[in-house]
Coordinates of C-alpha atoms in Angstrom, one line a residue:
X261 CA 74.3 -63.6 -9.2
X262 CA 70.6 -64.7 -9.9
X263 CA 68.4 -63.0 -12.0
X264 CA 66.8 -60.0 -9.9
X265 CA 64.7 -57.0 -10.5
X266 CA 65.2 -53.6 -8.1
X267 CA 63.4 -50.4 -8.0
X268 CA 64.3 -48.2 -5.0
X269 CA 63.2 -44.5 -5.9
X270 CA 63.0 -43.2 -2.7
X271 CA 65.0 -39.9 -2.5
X272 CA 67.3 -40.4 1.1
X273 CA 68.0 -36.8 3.3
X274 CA 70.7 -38.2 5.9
X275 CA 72.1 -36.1 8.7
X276 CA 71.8 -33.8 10.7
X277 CA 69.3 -31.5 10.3
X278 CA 67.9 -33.1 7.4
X279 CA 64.1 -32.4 8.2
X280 CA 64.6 -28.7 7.9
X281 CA 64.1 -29.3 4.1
X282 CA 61.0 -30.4 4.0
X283 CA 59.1 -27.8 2.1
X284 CA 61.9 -28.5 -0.5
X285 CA 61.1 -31.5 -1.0
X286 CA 57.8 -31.3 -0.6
X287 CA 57.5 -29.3 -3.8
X288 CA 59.9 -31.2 -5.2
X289 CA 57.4 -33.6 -5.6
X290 CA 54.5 -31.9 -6.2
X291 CA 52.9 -31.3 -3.1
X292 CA 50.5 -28.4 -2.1
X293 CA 48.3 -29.5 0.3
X294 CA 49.9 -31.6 3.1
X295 CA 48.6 -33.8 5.1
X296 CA 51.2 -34.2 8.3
X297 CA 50.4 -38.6 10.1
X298 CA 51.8 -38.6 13.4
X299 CA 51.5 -40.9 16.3
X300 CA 51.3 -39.9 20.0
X301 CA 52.4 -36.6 21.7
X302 CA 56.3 -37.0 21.3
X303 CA 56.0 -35.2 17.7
X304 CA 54.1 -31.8 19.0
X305 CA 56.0 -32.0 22.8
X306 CA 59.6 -32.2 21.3
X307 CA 58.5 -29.3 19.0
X308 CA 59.3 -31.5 16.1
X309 CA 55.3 -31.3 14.6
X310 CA 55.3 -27.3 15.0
X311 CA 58.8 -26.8 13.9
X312 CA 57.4 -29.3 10.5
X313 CA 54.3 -27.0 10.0
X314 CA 56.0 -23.9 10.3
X315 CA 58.3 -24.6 7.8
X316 CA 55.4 -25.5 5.3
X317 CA 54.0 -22.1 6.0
X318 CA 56.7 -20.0 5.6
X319 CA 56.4 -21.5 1.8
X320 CA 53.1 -21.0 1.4
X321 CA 52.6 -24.8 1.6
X322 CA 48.5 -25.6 3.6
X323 CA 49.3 -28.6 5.6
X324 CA 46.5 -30.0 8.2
X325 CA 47.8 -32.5 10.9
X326 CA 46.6 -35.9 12.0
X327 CA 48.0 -37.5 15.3
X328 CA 46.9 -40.5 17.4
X329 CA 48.7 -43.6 15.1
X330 CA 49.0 -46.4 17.4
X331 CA 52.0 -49.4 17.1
X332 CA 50.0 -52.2 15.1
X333 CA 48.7 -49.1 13.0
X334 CA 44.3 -49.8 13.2
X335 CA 42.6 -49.8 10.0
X336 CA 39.6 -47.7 11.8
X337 CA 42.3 -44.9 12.0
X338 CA 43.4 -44.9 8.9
X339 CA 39.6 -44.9 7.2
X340 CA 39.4 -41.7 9.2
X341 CA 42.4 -40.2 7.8
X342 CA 41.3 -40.8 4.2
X343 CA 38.1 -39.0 4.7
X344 CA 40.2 -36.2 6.5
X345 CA 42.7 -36.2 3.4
X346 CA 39.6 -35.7 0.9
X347 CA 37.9 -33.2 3.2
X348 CA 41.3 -31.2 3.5
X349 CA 42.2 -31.4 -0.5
X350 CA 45.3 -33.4 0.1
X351 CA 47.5 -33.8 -2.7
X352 CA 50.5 -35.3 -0.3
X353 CA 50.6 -37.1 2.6
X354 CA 54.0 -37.0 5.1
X355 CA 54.3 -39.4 8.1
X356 CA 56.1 -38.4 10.7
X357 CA 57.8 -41.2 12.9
X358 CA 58.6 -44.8 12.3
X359 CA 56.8 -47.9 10.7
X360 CA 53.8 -47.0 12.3
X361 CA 53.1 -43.9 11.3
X362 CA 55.1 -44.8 7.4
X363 CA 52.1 -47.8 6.9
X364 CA 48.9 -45.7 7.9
X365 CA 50.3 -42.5 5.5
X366 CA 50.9 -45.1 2.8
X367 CA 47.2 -46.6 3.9
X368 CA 45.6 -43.0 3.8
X369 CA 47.2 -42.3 0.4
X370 CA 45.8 -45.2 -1.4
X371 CA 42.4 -44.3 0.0
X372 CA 42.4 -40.8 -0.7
X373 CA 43.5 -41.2 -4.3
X374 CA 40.7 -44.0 -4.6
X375 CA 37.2 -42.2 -3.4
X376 CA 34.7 -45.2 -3.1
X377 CA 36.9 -48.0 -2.5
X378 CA 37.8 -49.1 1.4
X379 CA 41.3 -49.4 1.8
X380 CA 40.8 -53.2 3.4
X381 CA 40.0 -54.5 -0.1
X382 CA 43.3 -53.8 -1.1
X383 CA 45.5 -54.8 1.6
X384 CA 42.6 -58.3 1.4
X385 CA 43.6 -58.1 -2.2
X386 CA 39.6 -57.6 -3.6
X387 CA 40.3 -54.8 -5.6
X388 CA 43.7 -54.3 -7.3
X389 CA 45.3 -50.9 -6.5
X390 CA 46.3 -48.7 -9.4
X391 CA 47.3 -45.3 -7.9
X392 CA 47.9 -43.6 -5.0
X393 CA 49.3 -40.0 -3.3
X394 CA 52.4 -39.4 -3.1
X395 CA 54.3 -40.3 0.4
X396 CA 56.7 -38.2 2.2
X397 CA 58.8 -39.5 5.4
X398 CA 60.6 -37.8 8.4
X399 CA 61.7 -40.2 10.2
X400 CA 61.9 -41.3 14.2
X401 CA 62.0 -44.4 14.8
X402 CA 64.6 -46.9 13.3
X403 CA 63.2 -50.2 13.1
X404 CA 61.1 -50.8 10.3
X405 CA 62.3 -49.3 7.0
X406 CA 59.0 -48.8 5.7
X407 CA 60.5 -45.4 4.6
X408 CA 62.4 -47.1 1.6
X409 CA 59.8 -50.6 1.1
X410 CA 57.1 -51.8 -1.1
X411 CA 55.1 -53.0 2.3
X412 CA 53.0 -51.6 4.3
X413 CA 51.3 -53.7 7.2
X414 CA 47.7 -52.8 9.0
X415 CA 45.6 -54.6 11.9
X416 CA 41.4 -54.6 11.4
X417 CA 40.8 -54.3 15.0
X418 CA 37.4 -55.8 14.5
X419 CA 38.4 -59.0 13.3
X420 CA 41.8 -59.5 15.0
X421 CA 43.5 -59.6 11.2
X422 CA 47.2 -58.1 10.5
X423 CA 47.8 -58.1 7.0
X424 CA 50.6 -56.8 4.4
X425 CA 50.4 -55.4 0.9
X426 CA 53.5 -55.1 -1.4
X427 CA 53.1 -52.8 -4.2
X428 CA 55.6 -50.0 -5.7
X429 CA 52.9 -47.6 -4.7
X430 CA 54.1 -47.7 -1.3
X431 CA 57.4 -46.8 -1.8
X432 CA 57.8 -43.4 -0.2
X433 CA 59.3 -40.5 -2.7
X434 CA 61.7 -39.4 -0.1
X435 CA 62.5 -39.4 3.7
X436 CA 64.3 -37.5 5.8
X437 CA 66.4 -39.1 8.2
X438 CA 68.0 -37.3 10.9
X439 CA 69.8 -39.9 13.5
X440 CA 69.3 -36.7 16.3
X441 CA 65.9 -37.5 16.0
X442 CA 66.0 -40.8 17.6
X443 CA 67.7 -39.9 20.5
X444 CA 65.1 -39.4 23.0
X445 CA 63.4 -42.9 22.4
X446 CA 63.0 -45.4 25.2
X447 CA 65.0 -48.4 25.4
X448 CA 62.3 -50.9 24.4
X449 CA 61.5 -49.1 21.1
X450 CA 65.3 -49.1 20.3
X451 CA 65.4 -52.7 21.3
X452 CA 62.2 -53.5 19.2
X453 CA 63.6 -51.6 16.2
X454 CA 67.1 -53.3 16.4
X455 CA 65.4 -56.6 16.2
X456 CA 62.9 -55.3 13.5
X457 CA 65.7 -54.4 11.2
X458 CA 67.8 -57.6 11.6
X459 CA 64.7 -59.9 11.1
X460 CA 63.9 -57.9 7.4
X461 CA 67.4 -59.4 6.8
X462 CA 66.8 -62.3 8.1
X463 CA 63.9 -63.2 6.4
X464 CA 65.4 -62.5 3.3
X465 CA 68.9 -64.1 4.2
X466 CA 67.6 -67.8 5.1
X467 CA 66.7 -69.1 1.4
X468 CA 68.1 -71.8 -0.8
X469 CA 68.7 -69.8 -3.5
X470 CA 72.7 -70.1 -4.0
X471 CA 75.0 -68.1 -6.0
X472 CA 74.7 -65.0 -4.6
X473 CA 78.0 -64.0 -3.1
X474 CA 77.1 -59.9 -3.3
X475 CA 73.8 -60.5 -1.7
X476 CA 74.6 -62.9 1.1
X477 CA 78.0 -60.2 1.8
X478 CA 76.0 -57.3 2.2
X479 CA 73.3 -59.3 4.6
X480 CA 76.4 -60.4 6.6
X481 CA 77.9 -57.0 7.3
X482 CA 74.7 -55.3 7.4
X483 CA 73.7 -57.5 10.7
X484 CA 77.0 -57.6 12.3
X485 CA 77.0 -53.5 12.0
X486 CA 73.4 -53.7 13.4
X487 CA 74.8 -56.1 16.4
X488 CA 77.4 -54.1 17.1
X489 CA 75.9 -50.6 17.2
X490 CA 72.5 -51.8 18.6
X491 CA 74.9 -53.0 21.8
X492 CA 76.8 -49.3 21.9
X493 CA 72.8 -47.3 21.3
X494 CA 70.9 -49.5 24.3
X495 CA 74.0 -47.9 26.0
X496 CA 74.1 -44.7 25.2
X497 CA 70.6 -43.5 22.9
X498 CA 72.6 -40.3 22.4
X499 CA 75.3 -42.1 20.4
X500 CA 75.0 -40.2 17.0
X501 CA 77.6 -42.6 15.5
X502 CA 75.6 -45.5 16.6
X503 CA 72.0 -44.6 16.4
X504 CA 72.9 -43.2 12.5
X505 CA 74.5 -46.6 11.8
X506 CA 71.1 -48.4 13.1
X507 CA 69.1 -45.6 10.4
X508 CA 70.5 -46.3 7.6
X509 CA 70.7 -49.7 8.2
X510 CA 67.4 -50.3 8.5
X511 CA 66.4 -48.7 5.5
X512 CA 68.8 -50.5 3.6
X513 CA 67.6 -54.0 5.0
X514 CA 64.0 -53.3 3.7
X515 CA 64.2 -51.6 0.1
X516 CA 65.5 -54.6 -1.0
X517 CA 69.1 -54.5 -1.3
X518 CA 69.8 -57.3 1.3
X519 CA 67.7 -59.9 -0.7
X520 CA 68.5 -59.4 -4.6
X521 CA 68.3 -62.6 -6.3
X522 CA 67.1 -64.8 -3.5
X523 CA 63.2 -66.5 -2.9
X524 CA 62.6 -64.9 0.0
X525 CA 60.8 -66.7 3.3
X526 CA 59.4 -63.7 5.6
X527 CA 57.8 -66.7 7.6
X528 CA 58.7 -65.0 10.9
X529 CA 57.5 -61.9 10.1
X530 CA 53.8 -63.9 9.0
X531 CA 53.5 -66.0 12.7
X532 CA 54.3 -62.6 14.0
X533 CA 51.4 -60.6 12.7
X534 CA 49.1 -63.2 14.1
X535 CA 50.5 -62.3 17.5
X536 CA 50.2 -58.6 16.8
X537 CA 46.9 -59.1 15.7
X538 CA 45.3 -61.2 18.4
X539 CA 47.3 -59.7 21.5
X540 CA 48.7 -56.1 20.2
X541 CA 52.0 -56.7 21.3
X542 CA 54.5 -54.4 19.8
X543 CA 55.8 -55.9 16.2
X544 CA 59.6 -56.5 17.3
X545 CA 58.9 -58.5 20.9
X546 CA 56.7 -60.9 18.2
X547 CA 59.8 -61.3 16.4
X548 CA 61.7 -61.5 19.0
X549 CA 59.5 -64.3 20.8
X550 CA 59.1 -66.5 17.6
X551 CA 62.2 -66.7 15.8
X552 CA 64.0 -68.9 17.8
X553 CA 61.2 -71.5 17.8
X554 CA 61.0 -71.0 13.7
X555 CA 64.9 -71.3 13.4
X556 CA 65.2 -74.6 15.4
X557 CA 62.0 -76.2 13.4
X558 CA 63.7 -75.2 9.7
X559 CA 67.2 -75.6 10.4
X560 CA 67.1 -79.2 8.8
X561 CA 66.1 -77.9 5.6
X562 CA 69.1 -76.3 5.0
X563 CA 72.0 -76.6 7.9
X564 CA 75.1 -75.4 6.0
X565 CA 72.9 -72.5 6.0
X566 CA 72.9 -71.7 9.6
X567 CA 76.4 -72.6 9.8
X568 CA 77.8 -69.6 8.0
X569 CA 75.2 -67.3 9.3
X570 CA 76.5 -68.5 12.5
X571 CA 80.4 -67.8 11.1
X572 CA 80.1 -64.9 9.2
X573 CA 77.7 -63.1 11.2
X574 CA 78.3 -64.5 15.2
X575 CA 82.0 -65.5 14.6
X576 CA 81.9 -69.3 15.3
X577 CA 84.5 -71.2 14.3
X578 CA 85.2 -73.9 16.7
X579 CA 82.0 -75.8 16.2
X580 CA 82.3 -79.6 15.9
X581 CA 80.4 -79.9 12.5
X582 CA 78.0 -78.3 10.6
X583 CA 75.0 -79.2 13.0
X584 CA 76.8 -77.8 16.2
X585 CA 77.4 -74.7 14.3
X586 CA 74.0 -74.6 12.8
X587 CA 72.7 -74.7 16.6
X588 CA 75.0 -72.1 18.1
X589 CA 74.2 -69.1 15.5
X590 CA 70.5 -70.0 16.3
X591 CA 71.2 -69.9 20.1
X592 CA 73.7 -66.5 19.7
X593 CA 71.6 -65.0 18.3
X594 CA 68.3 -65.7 20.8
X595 CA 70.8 -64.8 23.3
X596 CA 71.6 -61.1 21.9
X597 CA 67.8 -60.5 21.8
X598 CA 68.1 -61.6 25.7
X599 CA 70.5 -59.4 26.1
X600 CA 68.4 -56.5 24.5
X601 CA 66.2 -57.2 27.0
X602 CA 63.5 -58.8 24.2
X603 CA 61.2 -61.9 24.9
X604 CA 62.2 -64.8 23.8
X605 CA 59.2 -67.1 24.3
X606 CA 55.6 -66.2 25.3
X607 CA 56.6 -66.1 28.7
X608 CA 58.3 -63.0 27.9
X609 CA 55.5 -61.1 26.6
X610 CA 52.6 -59.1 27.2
X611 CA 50.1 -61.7 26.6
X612 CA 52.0 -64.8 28.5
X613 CA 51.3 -68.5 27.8
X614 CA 48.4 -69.6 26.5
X615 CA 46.3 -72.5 26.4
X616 CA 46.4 -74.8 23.6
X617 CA 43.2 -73.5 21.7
X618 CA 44.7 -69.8 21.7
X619 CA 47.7 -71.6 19.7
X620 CA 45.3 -73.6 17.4
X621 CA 43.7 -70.5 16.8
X622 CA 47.4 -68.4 15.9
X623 CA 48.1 -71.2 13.7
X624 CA 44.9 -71.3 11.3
X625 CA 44.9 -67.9 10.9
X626 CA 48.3 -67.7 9.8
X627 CA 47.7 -70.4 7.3
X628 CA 44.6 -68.3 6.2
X629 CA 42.4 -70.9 7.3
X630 CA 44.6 -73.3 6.0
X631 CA 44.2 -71.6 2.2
X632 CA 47.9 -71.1 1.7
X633 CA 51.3 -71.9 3.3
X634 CA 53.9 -69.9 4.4
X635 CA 57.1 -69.0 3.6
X636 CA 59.8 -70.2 1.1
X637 CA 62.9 -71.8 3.4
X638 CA 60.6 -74.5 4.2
X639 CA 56.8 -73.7 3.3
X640 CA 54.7 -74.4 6.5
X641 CA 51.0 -75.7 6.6
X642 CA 49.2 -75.1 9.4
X643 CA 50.5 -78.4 11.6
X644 CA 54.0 -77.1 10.8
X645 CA 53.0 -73.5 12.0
X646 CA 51.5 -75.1 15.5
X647 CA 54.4 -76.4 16.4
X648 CA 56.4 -73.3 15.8
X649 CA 54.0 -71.6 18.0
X650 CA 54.0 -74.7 20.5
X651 CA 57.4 -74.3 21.0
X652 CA 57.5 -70.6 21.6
X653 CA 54.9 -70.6 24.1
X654 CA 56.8 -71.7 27.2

């Protein structure tokens, strides 16, 4: 094993009727004032949202409720929900739902807990962030693991930017994590969430860092359980076996665990929050749409590499040598996003093919206006990021 540092406090409630402990934990933590981050109607038409605020009362706990969090969380909403956390005298803040709603209660947290600073400056690293509220999570939604990471990830609808912070003050103190939850979701969110959750392993699992059997073992099995089940819950959403297994993996694949020891790349996840940020398409269909195109541009820096991902995790054996093999786990695994029903190119998307100054434009904002390159497998300028984008948009 490399040399590695891991902090993963969050506290995990798993199973079935896990979010009736709220209030428990809650106090557990030192909450008194709750603020309750939700996103569309799902939360209060399921019951879930009333069911969440009645246990707070019934122990005395105030709790005030925001709703409306959009996929590609907006910046503008959040602002709003700091001043109604200061107005309402939160001392906690609880998201309710997946990624979505996890980032803006991390966002709203850091604002409330610093009055007179915009919450933008941190995640456009002006002003340092040195504390924040406390974050609580019931989750439902499988896909991002923002309920166990250091990230959170907001768009500034005004200027078209997606950005990331990573900072232990995001991690969560607990979540609650019923699988039941997740069964009314439609099939492009489970789709979007399967392919979410492999690409944080992913991202983490194409380096050339070596000597980390542990690391690249637990990445293996983690994505061939997230295969396997994501095929049995497009099936059946209801499948508590399946849609649990798809929970708890995607937590796992984003606190950390899946990537000990290694220089991460997180390159797709970058060209994807260009995409989200200039066309609002949801986060796993830009994954979905550039990761072939990233895979076939890189594979040369390291081929062995894509060999045994293409062994261990897609079972190929009979390849002819290392580049065949290298070219079938890449074209495997483009092919079980197909079969999710995921875009694989821009033609597949919401926003179709573009003209070439749309891709000019995707590329030099990913490379920050050519002020930094990206990623860590092979570290892309902004011609190297063009042609990944190039050869997606088809």
């Amino acid at each position: 094993m490399q040399s590695f540092t891991q902090y993963a406090p969050t506290e995990i409630v798993f199973g079935r009727g896990a979010e009736d402990r709220l209030a428990e934990w809650v106090k557990k933590h030192g909450g008194s004032r709750v603020m309750l981050v939700y996103g569309g109607g799902s939360a209060v038409r399921s019951g879930l949202l009333p069911k969440l605020e009645a246990l707070l009362e019934k122990e005395g706990v105030p709790c005030a409720a925001l709703g409306g969090v959009q996929p590609n969380p907006l910046l503008s909403f959040a602002r709003e929900g700091v001043v109604r956390a200061r107005e309402f005298g939160a001392d906690m803040i609880v998201a309710v739902g997946g990624g979505s709603a996890i980032d803006t209660a991390k966002a709203i947290a850091h604002g409330a807990a610093n009055p007179g600073t915009d919450i933008w400056q941190f995640w456009k690293a002006e002003r340092p962030l040195t504390q924040s509220l406390p974050v609580g999570v019931v989750l439902t939604l499988s896909a991002a693991g923002s309920e166990t990471s250091s990230s959170a990830v907001i768009t500034n609808q005004e200027t078209g930017e997606k950005r990331g912070i990573n900072t232990d003050f995001n991690r969560p103190r607990f979540a609650l994590m019923n699988p039941e939850l997740t069964f009314t979701l439609p099939p492009f969110q489970i789709a979007c969430g399967i392919v979410d959750i492999m690409m944080h392993t992913l991202d983490r699992y194409f380096t050339k860092t070596e000597g980390n059997e542990f690391t690249d073992e637990v990445a293996e099995a983690l994505l061939r359980v997230v295969i396997r089940n994501g095929r049995k819950a497009m099936a059946d959403p209801a499948d508590y076996d399946a849609m649990s297994e798809l929970m708890w993996c995607g937590s796992v694949s984003h606190n950390g665990l899946t990537g000990l020891g290694v220089v991460m790349d997180f390159s797709v996840h970058q060209l994807g929050h260009e995409l989200g940020g200039m066309f609002d398409i949801a986060h796993g269909a830009s994954l979905s749409i550039l990761w072939g195109s990233w895979a076939s541009y890189v594979r040369g820096e390291k081929p062995e590499r894509f060999a045994r991902y293409a062994e261990k995790v897609w079972g190929v054996t009979d390849a002819a040598d290392t580049e065949a093999a290298a070219l079938a786990g890449i074209e495997k695994t483009v092919d079980y996003f197909r079969e999710l029903n995921m875009p694989v190119c821009f033609s597949g998307g919401a926003m179709g093919v573009q003209p070439e100054p749309v891709i000019a434009e995707l590329a030099l904002r990913c490379s920050f206006y050519e002020k930094r390159l990206v990623g860590q497998f092979k570290k892309l300028d902004r011609e190297d990021l063009y042609n990944i984008y190039t050869a997606a948009n088809r």
